[in-house]
PDB file of C-alpha atoms in Angstrom:
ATOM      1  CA  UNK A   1     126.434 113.727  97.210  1.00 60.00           C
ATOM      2  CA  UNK A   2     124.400 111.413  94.981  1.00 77.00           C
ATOM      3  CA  UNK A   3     122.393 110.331  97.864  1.00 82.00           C
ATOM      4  CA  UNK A   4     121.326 114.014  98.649  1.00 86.00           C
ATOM      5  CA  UNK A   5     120.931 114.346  94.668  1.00 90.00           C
ATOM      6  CA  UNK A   6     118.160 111.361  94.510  1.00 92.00           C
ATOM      7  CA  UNK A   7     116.652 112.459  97.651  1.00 92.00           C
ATOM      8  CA  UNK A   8     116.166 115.840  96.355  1.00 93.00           C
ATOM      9  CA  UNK A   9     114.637 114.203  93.099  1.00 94.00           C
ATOM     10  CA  UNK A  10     112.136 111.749  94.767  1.00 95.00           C
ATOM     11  CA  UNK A  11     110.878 114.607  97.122  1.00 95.00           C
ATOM     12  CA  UNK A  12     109.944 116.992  93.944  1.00 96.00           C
ATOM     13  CA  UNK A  13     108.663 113.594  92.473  1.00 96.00           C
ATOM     14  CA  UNK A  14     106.187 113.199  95.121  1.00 96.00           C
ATOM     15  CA  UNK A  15     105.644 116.822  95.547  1.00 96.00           C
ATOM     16  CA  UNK A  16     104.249 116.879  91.962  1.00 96.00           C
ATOM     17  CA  UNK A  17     102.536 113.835  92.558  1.00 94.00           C
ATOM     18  CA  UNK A  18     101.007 114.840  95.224  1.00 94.00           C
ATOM     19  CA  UNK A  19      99.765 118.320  93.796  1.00 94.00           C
ATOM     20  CA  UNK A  20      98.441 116.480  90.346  1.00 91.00           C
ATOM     21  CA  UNK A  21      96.187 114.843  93.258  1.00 86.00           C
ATOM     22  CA  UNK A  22      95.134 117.671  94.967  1.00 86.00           C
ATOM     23  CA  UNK A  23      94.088 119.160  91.612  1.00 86.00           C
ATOM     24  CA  UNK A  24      91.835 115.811  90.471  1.00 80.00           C
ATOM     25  CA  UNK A  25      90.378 116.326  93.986  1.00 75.00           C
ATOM     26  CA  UNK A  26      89.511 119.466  93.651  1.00 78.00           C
ATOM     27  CA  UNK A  27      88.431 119.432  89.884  1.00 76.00           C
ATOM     28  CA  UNK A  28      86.342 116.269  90.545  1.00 70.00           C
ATOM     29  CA  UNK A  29      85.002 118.415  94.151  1.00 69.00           C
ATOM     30  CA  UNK A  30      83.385 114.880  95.413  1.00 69.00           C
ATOM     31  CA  UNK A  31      83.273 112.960  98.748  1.00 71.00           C
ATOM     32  CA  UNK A  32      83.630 109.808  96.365  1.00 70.00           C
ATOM     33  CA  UNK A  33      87.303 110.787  94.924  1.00 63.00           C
ATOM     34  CA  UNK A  34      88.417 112.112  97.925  1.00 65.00           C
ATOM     35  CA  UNK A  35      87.788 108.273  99.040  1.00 75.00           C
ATOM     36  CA  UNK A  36      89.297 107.173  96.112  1.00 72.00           C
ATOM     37  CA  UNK A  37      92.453 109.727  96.751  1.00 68.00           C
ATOM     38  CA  UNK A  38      92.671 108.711 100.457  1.00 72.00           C
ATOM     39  CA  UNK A  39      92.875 104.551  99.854  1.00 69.00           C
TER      40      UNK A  39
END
């Protein structure tokens, strides 16, 4: 089950990551670091 495990754990990893994103996005509210977000 350590497969499942580390799959489990890079999913919440990029979850997280990809939330802390969203938030910059949103806080910065511009079309230039959506750009930057999106490369």
């Amino acid at each position: 089950m350590k497969t499942g495990r580390t799959a489990l754990a890079s999913l919440m990893v990029i979850t997280v990551v990809a939330l802390s994103a969203l938030a910059i996005v949103r806080l910065a509210g511009h079309p230039l670091a959506l750009q930057l977000a999106l490369k």
